[in-house]
Tab-separated table of C-alpha atoms and ligand atoms in Angstrom:
chain	number	residue	atom	x	y	z
A	24	MET	CA	81.069	195.810	113.963
A	25	LEU	CA	78.863	197.110	111.840
A	26	GLU	CA	76.141	197.018	114.405
A	27	ASN	CA	77.442	199.160	116.602
A	28	LEU	CA	76.829	202.097	113.971
A	29	GLN	CA	73.925	204.603	115.026
A	30	GLN	CA	71.411	206.157	112.587
A	31	GLN	CA	72.790	209.611	111.586
A	32	PRO	CA	70.547	212.416	111.927
A	33	PRO	CA	68.912	213.201	108.726
A	34	ASP	CA	70.334	216.054	106.337
A	35	LYS	CA	67.334	218.225	106.443
A	36	ILE	CA	67.781	219.605	102.789
A	37	LEU	CA	68.065	216.064	101.350
A	38	GLN	CA	65.108	214.757	103.399
A	39	LEU	CA	63.258	217.458	101.711
A	40	MET	CA	64.159	216.712	98.478
A	41	GLN	CA	63.157	212.874	99.315
A	42	MET	CA	59.491	213.627	100.643
A	43	TYR	CA	58.887	215.976	97.494
A	44	ARG	CA	59.546	213.027	95.371
A	45	GLU	CA	57.415	210.727	97.480
A	46	ASP	CA	54.354	213.222	96.740
A	47	PRO	CA	52.529	212.416	93.969
A	48	ARG	CA	50.291	215.586	93.528
A	49	ASP	CA	50.824	217.317	90.507
A	50	THR	CA	50.465	220.967	91.752
A	51	LYS	CA	53.451	220.522	94.325
A	52	ILE	CA	56.279	223.094	93.968
A	53	ASP	CA	59.925	222.489	95.007
A	54	LEU	CA	61.875	225.136	96.630
A	55	GLY	CA	63.923	223.169	98.747
A	56	VAL	CA	67.351	222.215	97.777
A	57	GLY	CA	69.660	224.869	96.167
A	58	VAL	CA	69.653	223.608	92.279
A	59	TYR	CA	69.123	226.453	89.841
A	60	LYS	CA	66.011	225.771	87.564
A	61	ASN	CA	64.988	227.842	85.025
A	62	ALA	CA	60.916	228.627	83.914
A	63	GLN	CA	60.241	225.357	82.800
A	64	GLY	CA	61.714	223.719	86.017
A	65	VAL	CA	64.578	222.168	84.326
A	66	THR	CA	68.456	222.351	85.267
A	67	PRO	CA	70.150	223.274	81.793
A	68	ILE	CA	73.683	222.575	81.161
A	69	MET	CA	74.639	226.307	80.238
A	70	ARG	CA	75.763	226.821	76.635
A	71	ALA	CA	79.436	227.105	77.380
A	72	VAL	CA	79.732	223.700	79.463
A	73	LYS	CA	78.250	222.141	76.615
A	74	ALA	CA	80.916	223.506	73.621
A	75	ALA	CA	83.145	223.106	76.317
A	76	GLU	CA	82.552	219.325	76.563
A	77	LYS	CA	82.738	219.128	72.937
A	78	ARG	CA	86.030	220.738	72.460
A	79	LEU	CA	87.654	218.512	75.537
A	80	TRP	CA	85.958	215.176	73.906
A	81	GLU	CA	87.604	215.892	70.833
A	82	SER	CA	90.927	217.077	72.153
A	83	GLU	CA	91.571	215.041	75.368
A	84	THR	CA	94.263	212.236	74.689
A	85	THR	CA	94.416	210.688	78.424
A	86	LYS	CA	92.827	210.409	81.443
A	87	ALA	CA	95.743	209.641	83.327
A	88	TYR	CA	96.152	211.338	86.977
A	89	THR	CA	96.409	215.060	86.836
A	90	ALA	CA	98.601	216.788	89.714
A	91	LEU	CA	97.617	215.637	93.506
A	92	ALA	CA	96.495	219.097	93.834
A	93	GLY	CA	94.126	219.231	90.469
A	94	ASP	CA	95.405	221.189	87.568
A	95	ALA	CA	97.471	224.505	87.386
A	96	GLY	CA	95.678	225.911	84.615
A	97	PHE	CA	92.183	225.289	86.693
A	98	HIS	CA	94.119	227.178	89.985
A	99	LYS	CA	94.897	230.129	87.662
A	100	VAL	CA	91.414	230.872	86.514
A	101	MET	CA	89.705	230.366	89.476
A	102	ARG	CA	92.150	232.707	91.547
A	103	GLU	CA	91.601	235.213	88.997
A	104	LEU	CA	87.664	234.698	88.994
A	105	VAL	CA	87.400	235.028	92.842
A	106	LEU	CA	90.268	237.298	93.623
A	107	ALA	CA	91.402	239.300	90.442
A	108	ASP	CA	94.424	241.252	91.390
A	109	SER	CA	93.503	241.722	94.604
A	110	VAL	CA	96.363	239.486	96.169
A	111	ALA	CA	99.880	238.461	95.080
A	112	PRO	CA	99.528	235.401	93.131
A	113	GLU	CA	102.493	234.077	95.113
A	114	ARG	CA	101.002	234.556	98.745
A	115	VAL	CA	97.816	232.248	97.220
A	116	ALA	CA	97.770	228.392	97.623
A	117	ALA	CA	95.465	226.320	95.898
A	118	ALA	CA	93.837	222.873	95.413
A	119	ALA	CA	91.067	221.731	93.514
A	120	THR	CA	88.534	219.676	95.298
A	121	PRO	CA	85.144	217.750	94.640
A	122	GLY	CA	82.909	220.414	94.828
A	123	GLY	CA	82.402	223.132	97.172
A	124	THR	CA	81.720	220.704	100.325
A	125	GLY	CA	85.014	219.066	99.382
A	126	ALA	CA	86.671	222.378	99.836
A	127	ILE	CA	85.006	223.422	102.800
A	128	HIS	CA	85.966	220.067	104.465
A	129	MET	CA	89.407	220.647	103.333
A	130	VAL	CA	89.961	224.247	104.659
A	131	LEU	CA	88.482	222.757	107.905
A	132	GLU	CA	91.138	220.086	108.261
A	133	LEU	CA	93.669	222.333	107.427
A	134	ILE	CA	92.491	224.822	109.980
A	135	LYS	CA	92.343	221.655	112.737
A	136	MET	CA	96.309	220.907	111.630
A	137	ALA	CA	97.732	224.437	111.922
A	138	GLY	CA	95.255	225.763	114.960
A	139	PRO	CA	93.771	222.481	116.571
A	140	ASP	CA	92.414	224.964	119.358
A	141	ALA	CA	91.138	227.541	116.758
A	142	THR	CA	87.216	227.957	117.300
A	143	VAL	CA	85.310	228.477	114.192
A	144	TRP	CA	82.869	230.638	114.059
A	145	LEU	CA	79.817	230.477	112.378
A	146	SER	CA	76.786	232.966	111.228
A	147	ALA	CA	73.268	231.982	112.660
A	148	PRO	CA	72.083	230.964	111.069
A	149	THR	CA	74.453	229.052	108.486
A	150	TRP	CA	73.930	226.112	105.678
A	151	PRO	CA	73.407	223.242	107.799
A	152	ASN	CA	76.359	221.176	106.577
A	153	HIS	CA	79.150	223.631	107.965
A	154	PRO	CA	78.385	222.600	111.621
A	155	SER	CA	77.689	219.402	110.385
A	156	ILE	CA	81.252	219.036	108.818
A	157	ILE	CA	82.706	220.524	111.869
A	158	ARG	CA	81.174	217.933	114.512
A	159	HIS	CA	82.053	215.310	112.427
A	160	LEU	CA	85.598	216.476	112.473
A	161	GLY	CA	85.417	217.348	116.027
A	162	MET	CA	86.162	220.893	116.273
A	163	LYS	CA	85.381	223.780	118.101
A	164	MET	CA	82.767	226.281	116.836
A	165	ALA	CA	80.456	229.199	117.964
A	166	GLU	CA	78.085	231.100	116.306
A	167	TYR	CA	77.719	235.062	115.932
A	168	ARG	CA	74.813	236.497	115.354
A	169	TYR	CA	73.761	237.341	111.967
A	170	PHE	CA	70.405	237.182	111.051
A	171	ASP	CA	67.378	239.689	112.361
A	172	ASN	CA	64.108	237.440	112.308
A	173	THR	CA	61.665	240.732	112.691
A	174	SER	CA	63.491	242.859	109.844
A	175	ARG	CA	64.629	239.828	107.762
A	176	ALA	CA	67.977	241.732	107.205
A	177	VAL	CA	71.605	241.305	108.823
A	178	ASP	CA	71.810	241.962	112.435
A	179	PHE	CA	74.606	244.028	111.787
A	180	GLU	CA	75.059	245.223	115.411
A	181	GLY	CA	74.691	241.696	116.979
A	182	MET	CA	76.716	240.569	114.358
A	183	LEU	CA	80.039	243.148	115.396
A	184	ALA	CA	79.419	242.765	119.024
A	185	ASP	CA	79.992	238.787	118.687
A	186	LEU	CA	82.883	239.261	116.279
A	187	LYS	CA	84.637	241.539	118.677
A	188	THR	CA	84.694	238.547	121.327
A	189	VAL	CA	86.654	236.163	119.191
A	190	LYS	CA	90.050	235.018	119.985
A	191	ALA	CA	93.216	235.721	118.423
A	192	GLY	CA	93.740	232.506	116.123
A	193	ASP	CA	89.933	231.777	115.693
A	194	VAL	CA	88.533	231.565	112.429
A	195	VAL	CA	85.204	233.379	111.341
A	196	LEU	CA	83.445	231.259	108.399
A	197	LEU	CA	81.721	234.477	106.252
A	198	HIS	CA	79.438	233.628	103.098
A	199	GLY	CA	81.301	235.004	100.584
A	200	CYS	CA	77.866	236.724	98.954
A	201	CYS	CA	74.052	235.484	98.622
A	202	HIS	CA	74.102	234.112	102.335
A	203	ASN	CA	72.461	230.584	102.335
A	204	PRO	CA	70.008	230.252	103.914
A	205	THR	CA	68.886	233.740	104.725
A	206	GLY	CA	69.621	235.750	101.164
A	207	ALA	CA	70.435	238.714	103.552
A	208	ASN	CA	73.904	240.184	103.133
A	209	LEU	CA	76.151	243.031	104.167
A	210	ASN	CA	77.089	245.776	102.479
A	211	GLN	CA	80.751	246.947	101.454
A	212	THR	CA	80.940	249.479	104.591
A	213	GLN	CA	80.036	246.488	106.498
A	214	TRP	CA	82.280	244.623	104.894
A	215	GLU	CA	85.145	246.692	105.553
A	216	GLN	CA	83.891	247.022	109.576
A	217	VAL	CA	83.942	243.083	109.719
A	218	ALA	CA	87.792	243.392	108.388
A	219	ASP	CA	88.242	245.986	110.593
A	220	VAL	CA	87.378	243.634	113.845
A	221	LEU	CA	88.999	240.645	112.252
A	222	LEU	CA	92.365	242.467	112.002
A	223	GLU	CA	91.951	243.827	115.433
A	224	ARG	CA	91.186	240.476	116.911
A	225	GLY	CA	93.873	238.393	115.171
A	226	ALA	CA	91.029	236.444	113.443
A	227	ILE	CA	91.222	234.674	110.501
A	228	PRO	CA	88.314	235.091	107.526
A	229	PHE	CA	86.960	231.987	106.028
A	230	ILE	CA	84.839	232.534	103.183
A	231	ASP	CA	82.857	230.254	101.409
A	232	ILE	CA	81.373	231.371	98.093
A	233	ALA	CA	79.479	229.301	96.371
A	234	TYR	CA	77.228	231.665	94.562
A	235	GLN	CA	79.357	233.939	92.768
A	236	GLY	CA	77.290	236.022	89.736
A	237	PHE	CA	73.926	235.139	91.674
A	238	GLY	CA	73.509	237.938	93.461
A	239	ASP	CA	74.881	241.564	92.187
A	240	GLY	CA	77.107	240.370	89.145
A	241	LEU	CA	80.414	238.272	88.886
A	242	ASP	CA	82.666	240.966	90.234
A	243	GLN	CA	80.094	242.517	92.517
A	244	ASP	CA	80.011	239.347	94.621
A	245	ALA	CA	83.400	238.966	94.818
A	246	ALA	CA	84.336	242.605	95.914
A	247	ALA	CA	83.905	241.563	99.671
A	248	VAL	CA	86.420	238.838	99.566
A	249	ARG	CA	88.607	240.771	97.218
A	250	MET	CA	88.742	243.300	99.786
A	251	LEU	CA	89.539	241.062	102.615
A	252	ALA	CA	92.220	239.328	100.473
A	253	GLY	CA	93.527	243.181	100.129
A	254	ARG	CA	93.841	243.716	103.633
A	255	MET	CA	94.015	240.094	105.725
A	256	PRO	CA	97.657	238.825	105.876
A	257	GLU	CA	95.794	235.085	106.029
A	258	MET	CA	92.347	233.875	104.561
A	259	LEU	CA	90.868	230.849	103.738
A	260	ILE	CA	88.385	230.524	100.623
A	261	ALA	CA	86.100	227.604	99.547
A	262	ALA	CA	84.872	228.035	95.958
A	263	SER	CA	82.011	226.247	94.321
A	264	CYS	CA	81.599	226.410	90.451
A	265	SER	CA	78.512	224.107	91.148
A	266	LYS	CA	76.032	226.710	90.483
A	267	ASN	CA	77.470	229.550	88.796
A	268	PHE	CA	78.514	226.854	85.814
A	269	GLY	CA	75.724	224.746	86.886
A	270	VAL	CA	78.401	221.294	86.845
A	271	TYR	CA	76.678	219.905	89.967
A	272	ARG	CA	77.139	216.394	89.817
A	273	GLU	CA	80.824	217.050	88.157
A	274	ARG	CA	81.866	217.733	91.824
A	275	THR	CA	83.853	221.173	90.878
A	276	GLY	CA	85.380	222.961	93.771
A	277	ILE	CA	88.564	225.144	94.967
A	278	VAL	CA	90.691	225.863	98.002
A	279	LEU	CA	92.073	228.956	97.952
A	280	ALA	CA	94.346	229.572	100.442
A	281	ILE	CA	96.336	233.523	101.075
A	282	ALA	CA	99.328	233.054	103.190
A	283	PRO	CA	101.183	235.851	104.496
A	284	ASP	CA	104.609	235.672	102.299
A	285	ALA	CA	105.858	233.267	99.814
A	286	ASP	CA	107.450	230.632	102.235
A	287	THR	CA	104.215	229.729	103.842
A	288	ARG	CA	102.191	229.674	100.949
A	289	ALA	CA	104.807	226.927	99.808
A	290	THR	CA	104.192	224.647	102.923
A	291	THR	CA	100.733	225.552	102.758
A	292	GLN	CA	100.155	224.497	99.013
A	293	GLY	CA	102.279	220.903	100.383
A	294	ASN	CA	99.565	220.455	103.118
A	295	LEU	CA	96.921	220.646	100.867
A	296	ALA	CA	98.572	218.348	98.041
A	297	HIS	CA	98.931	215.971	101.335
A	298	LEU	CA	95.142	216.353	102.228
A	299	ASN	CA	93.838	215.663	99.167
A	300	ARG	CA	95.847	212.629	98.665
A	301	GLN	CA	94.733	211.463	102.548
A	302	ASN	CA	91.262	211.917	101.875
A	303	PHE	CA	90.922	210.734	98.067
A	304	SER	CA	94.462	211.018	96.313
A	305	PHE	CA	93.886	212.986	93.200
A	306	PRO	CA	90.774	215.379	92.383
A	307	PRO	CA	87.959	214.609	90.047
A	308	ASP	CA	88.990	216.903	86.786
A	309	HIS	CA	86.107	217.003	84.304
A	310	GLY	CA	84.600	219.749	85.623
A	311	ALA	CA	87.564	221.522	86.735
A	312	ARG	CA	88.881	221.387	83.468
A	313	LEU	CA	85.267	222.332	81.485
A	314	VAL	CA	85.449	225.729	83.531
A	315	THR	CA	89.171	226.122	82.666
A	316	ILE	CA	88.138	225.731	79.206
A	317	ILE	CA	85.427	228.474	79.554
A	318	LEU	CA	87.349	230.810	81.529
A	319	SER	CA	90.415	230.834	79.017
A	320	ASP	CA	88.318	231.221	75.667
A	321	ASP	CA	86.785	234.437	75.372
A	322	GLU	CA	84.080	233.517	73.229
A	323	LEU	CA	83.072	230.978	75.530
A	324	ARG	CA	83.281	233.141	78.329
A	325	ALA	CA	81.429	235.975	77.176
A	326	ASP	CA	78.787	233.428	76.529
A	327	TRP	CA	79.037	231.771	79.980
A	328	MET	CA	78.625	235.455	81.463
A	329	ALA	CA	75.693	236.365	79.420
A	330	GLU	CA	74.251	233.321	80.392
A	331	LEU	CA	75.024	233.707	84.184
A	332	GLU	CA	73.444	237.227	84.347
A	333	ASP	CA	70.183	235.813	82.463
A	334	VAL	CA	70.138	233.569	85.404
A	335	ARG	CA	70.992	235.880	87.494
A	336	LEU	CA	68.017	238.756	86.149
A	337	GLY	CA	65.754	235.867	86.142
A	338	MET	CA	66.150	235.532	89.896
A	339	LEU	CA	65.613	239.115	90.498
A	340	THR	CA	62.781	239.285	88.432
A	341	ILE	CA	61.316	236.959	90.866
A	342	ARG	CA	61.724	238.617	93.708
A	343	GLN	CA	60.284	241.390	92.480
A	344	GLN	CA	57.097	240.121	91.345
A	345	LEU	CA	56.696	237.506	94.804
A	346	ALA	CA	57.446	241.004	96.882
A	347	ASP	CA	55.021	242.711	94.464
A	348	GLU	CA	52.265	240.108	94.707
A	349	LEU	CA	52.491	239.799	98.477
A	350	GLN	CA	52.132	243.440	99.090
A	351	ARG	CA	48.722	243.655	97.151
A	352	LEU	CA	47.543	240.437	98.882
A	353	SER	CA	48.877	241.726	102.394
A	354	GLY	CA	48.499	245.396	101.784
A	355	SER	CA	51.639	245.910	103.704
A	356	ASP	CA	55.317	246.576	102.999
A	357	ARG	CA	56.309	243.401	105.164
A	358	PHE	CA	57.511	240.977	102.228
A	359	ALA	CA	60.024	244.017	100.863
A	360	PHE	CA	62.668	242.212	102.157
A	361	ILE	CA	62.430	239.312	99.043
A	362	ALA	CA	63.509	242.163	96.360
A	363	GLN	CA	66.334	243.543	98.701
A	364	HIS	CA	67.720	239.985	99.287
A	365	ARG	CA	70.264	238.490	97.167
A	366	GLY	CA	71.289	235.150	95.388
A	367	MET	CA	69.073	231.567	95.111
A	368	PHE	CA	67.784	231.993	98.688
A	369	SER	CA	65.432	233.943	101.086
A	370	ARG	CA	64.273	233.184	104.452
A	371	MET	CA	60.337	233.883	105.027
A	372	GLY	CA	59.959	234.095	108.341
A	373	ALA	CA	57.617	231.629	108.403
A	374	THR	CA	57.304	229.363	111.674
A	375	PRO	CA	57.925	225.443	111.739
A	376	GLU	CA	54.200	224.926	111.910
A	377	GLN	CA	53.450	227.154	108.815
A	378	VAL	CA	56.287	225.610	106.681
A	379	VAL	CA	54.313	221.947	107.345
A	380	GLU	CA	51.003	223.409	106.567
A	381	LEU	CA	52.503	224.703	103.372
A	382	ARG	CA	53.997	221.643	102.277
A	383	GLU	CA	50.637	219.652	103.427
A	384	LYS	CA	47.975	221.568	102.232
A	385	HIS	CA	49.462	223.315	99.814
A	386	GLY	CA	52.227	220.735	98.044
A	387	ILE	CA	55.138	223.587	98.540
A	388	TYR	CA	58.144	222.467	99.884
A	389	MET	CA	60.489	224.691	101.546
A	390	VAL	CA	63.285	224.264	104.023
A	391	GLY	CA	62.117	224.067	107.723
A	392	ASP	CA	63.508	227.305	108.636
A	393	SER	CA	61.167	228.537	105.924
A	394	ARG	CA	64.018	229.124	103.443
A	395	ILE	CA	63.211	228.982	99.777
A	396	ASN	CA	64.730	228.534	96.901
A	397	ILE	CA	63.922	231.564	94.482
A	398	ALA	CA	64.884	229.710	91.348
A	399	GLY	CA	61.982	227.119	91.965
A	400	LEU	CA	59.535	229.930	90.984
A	401	ASN	CA	58.158	231.260	88.145
A	402	GLU	CA	55.251	233.354	86.786
A	403	THR	CA	52.735	230.718	87.257
A	404	THR	CA	53.863	229.639	90.842
A	405	VAL	CA	54.498	233.055	92.365
A	406	PRO	CA	50.796	234.177	93.273
A	407	ILE	CA	50.055	230.377	94.111
A	408	LEU	CA	53.126	230.822	96.556
A	409	ALA	CA	51.793	234.439	97.550
A	410	ARG	CA	48.541	232.763	98.509
A	411	ALA	CA	49.700	229.711	100.299
A	412	LEU	CA	52.145	232.526	102.569
A	413	ILE	CA	48.781	234.270	103.623
A	414	ASP	CA	46.984	231.447	103.601
A	415	VAL	CA	48.585	229.959	106.472
A	416	GLY	CA	49.304	233.699	108.308
A	417	VAL	CA	53.104	234.196	107.423
B	1648	LIG	C1	71.755	224.314	99.712
B	1648	LIG	O1	71.745	224.485	100.209
B	1648	LIG	O2	70.252	223.711	99.275
B	1648	LIG	C2	72.530	223.611	98.675
B	1648	LIG	O3	73.968	224.264	98.679
B	1648	LIG	C3	72.412	221.746	97.839
B	1648	LIG	C4	73.051	221.042	99.288
B	1648	LIG	O4	74.015	220.307	99.382
B	1648	LIG	O5	72.302	221.300	100.345
């Protein structure tokens, strides 16, 4: 039987990680996978996470199962972190999942059960795993225009025009903040206009929010999702704690499903628990519990927020340094977009050939669409990247 299996196409981001590992040059620079690194190239365990782990180790008395949809305390702190008071808690169903990807998978399965004919609309471009999971689940998908390759900003006119063609009951996947892979984001007015169109068309927003706190701040990064939650009768959210709590390998994510009323919420909650049971039974608990401890304790929460803010400001500084250096070297403003983008990523607008040349000649690893991980840079490597970009003709 197993001989019937076909090779799967490699995941481009994970493939790049492998190539980087195998490169013997000690001058190589990894701007690939979206993992935060400090100036020393280390992905640190956040102070509050370490402290929460100590507390948990001292106080935890059992490893028996949690609830099927995960711990209710985790649901509450995450609902508050993402949605604040934008929507009545009685309308929000929740389930802990293995990471943000687990949440995306689960939301898509829920859509498949509730609206088997729905088309899921994706931004062009989007995180490659979005279409990959949709294809795996055999669902319908379509693209809306999002990124203007020339200005490296959002093609908002194109986006709105495409969203005006979605059908009632279709689902529109939007990045809540820090768009991956482009780094280009909507402003608040544009988000309002998107909400108008979705309401008019009877479409359901599906928000993937994996970088809350990495863009303009914890609350600012959730402003769009909260605005939508206040206006839309239904909304689906996949949130990740991998990045903003730095708990990548603990696989900590959550589905928040906003239902029109309390009855529908109860049915949705039952379906989320059912999906967990079918897929993996009880969700992982360790990371979720750390997040719950941190968000429920004033001191740990304040320390976590301070460290996250340092991470965010550090990435903004690197953005500005890179934009300045490229302006100096190129004598033009064509790289100013780097300082305007937000989050961990920016799409540089290099051709696939230039991306290969950057890797082979300069040992600089970026995703094939020329997405760079800003956190992979530091003061020493910013000028190296800038010179290399100019050298290959970007
Ligand atoms: C990324 O886009 O690099 C991250 O979300 C990590 C991943 O799993 O692809």
